[in-house]
Structures are given as structure tokens and as C-alpha cells.
mmCIF file of C-alpha atoms in Angstrom:
data_model
loop_
_atom_site.group_PDB
_atom_site.id
_atom_site.type_symbol
_atom_site.label_atom_id
_atom_site.label_comp_id
_atom_site.label_asym_id
_atom_site.label_seq_id
_atom_site.Cartn_x
_atom_site.Cartn_y
_atom_site.Cartn_z
ATOM 1 C CA UNK W 237 -0.228 -0.182 0.040
ATOM 2 C CA UNK W 238 2.794 2.376 1.067
ATOM 3 C CA UNK W 239 4.362 1.807 -2.521
ATOM 4 C CA UNK W 240 1.065 2.988 -4.274
ATOM 5 C CA UNK W 241 0.548 5.856 -1.729
ATOM 6 C CA UNK W 242 3.999 7.143 -2.643
ATOM 7 C CA UNK W 243 3.630 6.444 -6.809
ATOM 8 C CA UNK W 244 0.244 8.318 -6.676
ATOM 9 C CA UNK W 245 1.643 11.445 -4.905
ATOM 10 C CA UNK W 246 4.552 11.535 -6.947
ATOM 11 C CA UNK W 247 2.497 11.193 -10.288
ATOM 12 C CA UNK W 248 -0.029 14.053 -8.607
ATOM 13 C CA UNK W 249 2.900 16.157 -7.842
ATOM 14 C CA UNK W 250 4.788 15.931 -11.198
ATOM 15 C CA UNK W 251 1.193 17.480 -12.474
ATOM 16 C CA UNK W 252 1.065 20.110 -10.141
ATOM 17 C CA UNK W 253 4.981 21.051 -10.805
ATOM 18 C CA UNK W 254 3.811 21.033 -14.490
ATOM 19 C CA UNK W 255 1.179 23.559 -13.926
ATOM 20 C CA UNK W 256 2.951 25.844 -11.804
ATOM 21 C CA UNK W 257 5.798 26.228 -14.541
ATOM 22 C CA UNK W 258 3.527 26.098 -17.474
ATOM 23 C CA UNK W 259 0.120 27.375 -16.464
ATOM 24 C CA UNK W 260 -0.639 28.273 -20.513
ATOM 25 C CA UNK W 261 1.129 25.505 -21.997
ATOM 26 C CA UNK W 262 -1.584 23.245 -23.827
ATOM 27 C CA UNK W 263 0.606 19.957 -23.923
ATOM 28 C CA UNK W 264 0.909 20.320 -20.041
ATOM 29 C CA UNK W 265 -3.127 21.718 -19.283
ATOM 30 C CA UNK W 266 -4.570 19.225 -21.441
ATOM 31 C CA UNK W 267 -2.690 16.275 -22.375
ATOM 32 C CA UNK W 268 -0.448 15.940 -19.507
ATOM 33 C CA UNK W 269 -1.813 17.301 -16.118
ATOM 34 C CA UNK W 270 -5.255 17.450 -17.579
ATOM 35 C CA UNK W 271 -5.573 13.907 -19.069
ATOM 36 C CA UNK W 272 -2.752 11.763 -18.713
ATOM 37 C CA UNK W 273 -1.911 11.755 -15.071
ATOM 38 C CA UNK W 274 -5.526 11.885 -13.743
ATOM 39 C CA UNK W 275 -6.217 8.691 -16.248
ATOM 40 C CA UNK W 276 -3.349 7.016 -14.638
ATOM 41 C CA UNK W 277 -4.756 8.174 -11.065
ATOM 42 C CA UNK W 278 -8.498 7.035 -12.106
ATOM 43 C CA UNK W 279 -7.030 3.505 -13.313
ATOM 44 C CA UNK W 280 -5.455 2.913 -9.707
ATOM 45 C CA UNK W 281 -8.248 4.004 -8.075
ATOM 46 C CA UNK W 282 -10.428 1.695 -10.091
ATOM 47 C CA UNK W 283 -8.045 -1.374 -8.977
ATOM 48 C CA UNK W 284 -8.074 -0.235 -5.439
ATOM 49 C CA UNK W 285 -11.594 0.007 -5.125
ATOM 50 C CA UNK W 286 -12.147 -3.208 -6.957
ATOM 51 C CA UNK W 287 -9.818 -4.982 -5.111
ATOM 52 C CA UNK W 288 -10.944 -3.487 -1.582
ATOM 53 C CA UNK W 289 -14.167 -2.458 -1.443
ATOM 54 C CA UNK W 290 -16.343 -5.367 -2.109
ATOM 55 C CA UNK W 291 -16.601 -6.955 1.487
ATOM 56 C CA UNK W 292 -15.147 -3.888 3.505
ATOM 57 C CA UNK W 293 -17.528 -2.822 6.006
ATOM 58 C CA UNK W 294 -19.219 0.489 6.211
ATOM 59 C CA UNK W 295 -20.880 2.555 3.179
ATOM 60 C CA UNK W 296 -22.130 5.580 1.981
ATOM 61 C CA UNK W 297 -25.558 6.156 3.983
ATOM 62 C CA UNK W 298 -24.148 7.740 6.960
ATOM 63 C CA UNK W 299 -20.684 9.738 8.612
ATOM 64 C CA UNK W 300 -20.531 6.853 10.788
ATOM 65 C CA UNK W 301 -20.492 4.277 7.471
ATOM 66 C CA UNK W 302 -18.221 6.373 5.614
ATOM 67 C CA UNK W 303 -15.758 6.387 8.528
ATOM 68 C CA UNK W 304 -16.162 2.511 8.755
ATOM 69 C CA UNK W 305 -15.589 1.999 5.105
ATOM 70 C CA UNK W 306 -12.403 4.348 5.353
ATOM 71 C CA UNK W 307 -10.924 2.035 8.422
ATOM 72 C CA UNK W 308 -10.011 -0.340 5.264
ATOM 73 C CA UNK W 309 -6.527 0.833 4.607
ATOM 74 C CA UNK W 310 -7.219 -0.306 0.619
ATOM 75 C CA UNK W 311 -10.529 1.568 0.493
ATOM 76 C CA UNK W 312 -8.717 4.595 2.304
ATOM 77 C CA UNK W 313 -5.907 4.796 -0.259
ATOM 78 C CA UNK W 314 -8.849 4.707 -3.081
ATOM 79 C CA UNK W 315 -10.120 7.696 -1.545
ATOM 80 C CA UNK W 316 -6.905 9.475 -1.361
ATOM 81 C CA UNK W 317 -6.209 8.761 -5.123
ATOM 82 C CA UNK W 318 -9.658 9.908 -6.032
ATOM 83 C CA UNK W 319 -8.816 13.314 -4.384
ATOM 84 C CA UNK W 320 -5.460 13.249 -5.969
ATOM 85 C CA UNK W 321 -6.960 12.596 -9.460
ATOM 86 C CA UNK W 322 -9.782 15.060 -9.388
ATOM 87 C CA UNK W 323 -7.960 17.930 -7.575
ATOM 88 C CA UNK W 324 -5.167 17.812 -10.653
ATOM 89 C CA UNK W 325 -8.174 17.487 -12.836
ATOM 90 C CA UNK W 326 -9.516 20.862 -11.549
ATOM 91 C CA UNK W 327 -6.073 22.517 -11.288
ATOM 92 C CA UNK W 328 -5.827 21.553 -14.962
ATOM 93 C CA UNK W 329 -9.409 23.237 -15.811
ATOM 94 C CA UNK W 330 -8.219 26.132 -14.017
ATOM 95 C CA UNK W 331 -5.198 26.670 -16.008
ATOM 96 C CA UNK W 332 -7.125 26.282 -19.246
ATOM 97 C CA UNK W 333 -10.092 28.395 -18.371
ATOM 98 C CA UNK W 334 -7.555 31.436 -16.746
ATOM 99 C CA UNK W 335 -5.730 31.037 -20.266
ATOM 100 C CA UNK W 336 -8.858 30.888 -22.301
ATOM 101 C CA UNK W 337 -10.316 34.093 -20.647
ATOM 102 C CA UNK W 338 -6.989 35.908 -20.321
ATOM 103 C CA UNK W 339 -6.249 35.808 -16.334
ATOM 104 C CA UNK W 340 -3.096 37.147 -15.383
ATOM 105 C CA UNK W 341 -1.091 33.596 -15.251
ATOM 106 C CA UNK W 342 -0.049 34.515 -11.647
ATOM 107 C CA UNK W 343 -3.271 35.021 -10.502
ATOM 108 C CA UNK W 344 -3.730 31.355 -11.835
ATOM 109 C CA UNK W 345 -0.702 30.158 -10.076
ATOM 110 C CA UNK W 346 -2.123 31.568 -6.824
ATOM 111 C CA UNK W 347 -5.102 29.196 -7.150
ATOM 112 C CA UNK W 348 -3.475 26.164 -7.678
ATOM 113 C CA UNK W 349 -1.781 25.617 -4.083
ATOM 114 C CA UNK W 350 -4.925 25.864 -2.317
ATOM 115 C CA UNK W 351 -6.299 23.611 -5.133
ATOM 116 C CA UNK W 352 -3.748 20.811 -4.458
ATOM 117 C CA UNK W 353 -4.056 21.480 -0.511
ATOM 118 C CA UNK W 354 -7.633 21.826 -0.327
ATOM 119 C CA UNK W 355 -9.393 21.282 -3.669
ATOM 120 C CA UNK W 356 -12.491 23.423 -3.085
ATOM 121 C CA UNK W 357 -10.923 26.223 -1.782
ATOM 122 C CA UNK W 358 -8.737 26.598 -4.798
ATOM 123 C CA UNK W 359 -11.443 26.386 -7.171
ATOM 124 C CA UNK W 360 -13.583 28.991 -4.899
ATOM 125 C CA UNK W 361 -10.625 31.301 -5.080
ATOM 126 C CA UNK W 362 -10.427 31.038 -9.056
ATOM 127 C CA UNK W 363 -14.165 31.579 -9.394
ATOM 128 C CA UNK W 364 -13.743 34.821 -7.444
ATOM 129 C CA UNK W 365 -11.399 35.905 -9.645
ATOM 130 C CA UNK W 366 -13.112 35.299 -12.104
ATOM 131 C CA UNK W 367 -16.279 36.915 -10.916
ATOM 132 C CA UNK W 368 -14.201 40.259 -9.948
ATOM 133 C CA UNK W 369 -12.575 40.407 -13.331
ATOM 134 C CA UNK W 370 -15.869 39.969 -14.999
ATOM 135 C CA UNK W 371 -17.149 42.871 -13.057
ATOM 136 C CA UNK W 372 -14.029 45.009 -13.761
ATOM 137 C CA UNK W 373 -13.427 43.968 -17.357
#
């Protein structure tokens, strides 16, 4: 499990570093961090879920059931990989939208760390930047 955890983290970090360095590069925002890496993480997620979720205690009908489900290390790792894949996908989307709408690349970069660390917070920051720009443009 630790090997998969480390590998998934390294894949995600490669994507985030690429986005920070080149937030307007189409190959980075569409193919590398926007498609290839999230797809690899999604494959790992699927394998982990298919391997560890059947027969695991818990479920999704209550907070207690979710807590029970995530006591299984394989399901917990699948959940972590889920976060890595979706947050990276959203980070790449932020870069693409920012480039398409002419948002200063430094403002886009400002949104990437909170998206990596706390996904919805970074997305909210980007949406606020877009809203403010819309009012001032």
C-alpha cells in the first residue's frame, strides 16, 4: 500500500509542478496534467476500489458508515487517489480556463496551491477571481 501511496503522490506532484511552471502550455494543461496523469490515477483508483471495497464494512449512507469504510487501508488509499485525480483535473481546468479568459498567469498560479491542498477552496478562489474580473473588465 505504501508503494502505491508514494507512486500516486509522485504522479500528482509531477502534474502540479508542470501546472505551476507552465500554466498556459496546452500540452501540460490538456494532455499531461489534464488527461494523462488523472487517467493513470483513475486506473489505480479503479483497481484499489475493485480489490478492497467488496466485503469492506461501511458504506455511504451515513457519516459513521463512511468512517467504517475508510478504516480499510485499501479503501482509504482509493479515497486519497480519488482526491489526487480530481484535484489535479480541476487544477488543469483552472489553467485552461484562465488562459482562455486572459486571467493573469500569476493569479492562476495563486489558485493552484489551495486547489492541491484543499480542492474546493482553490476552485472557489479561481471562481472569485473570475467574478471580480468580470465586473471590472
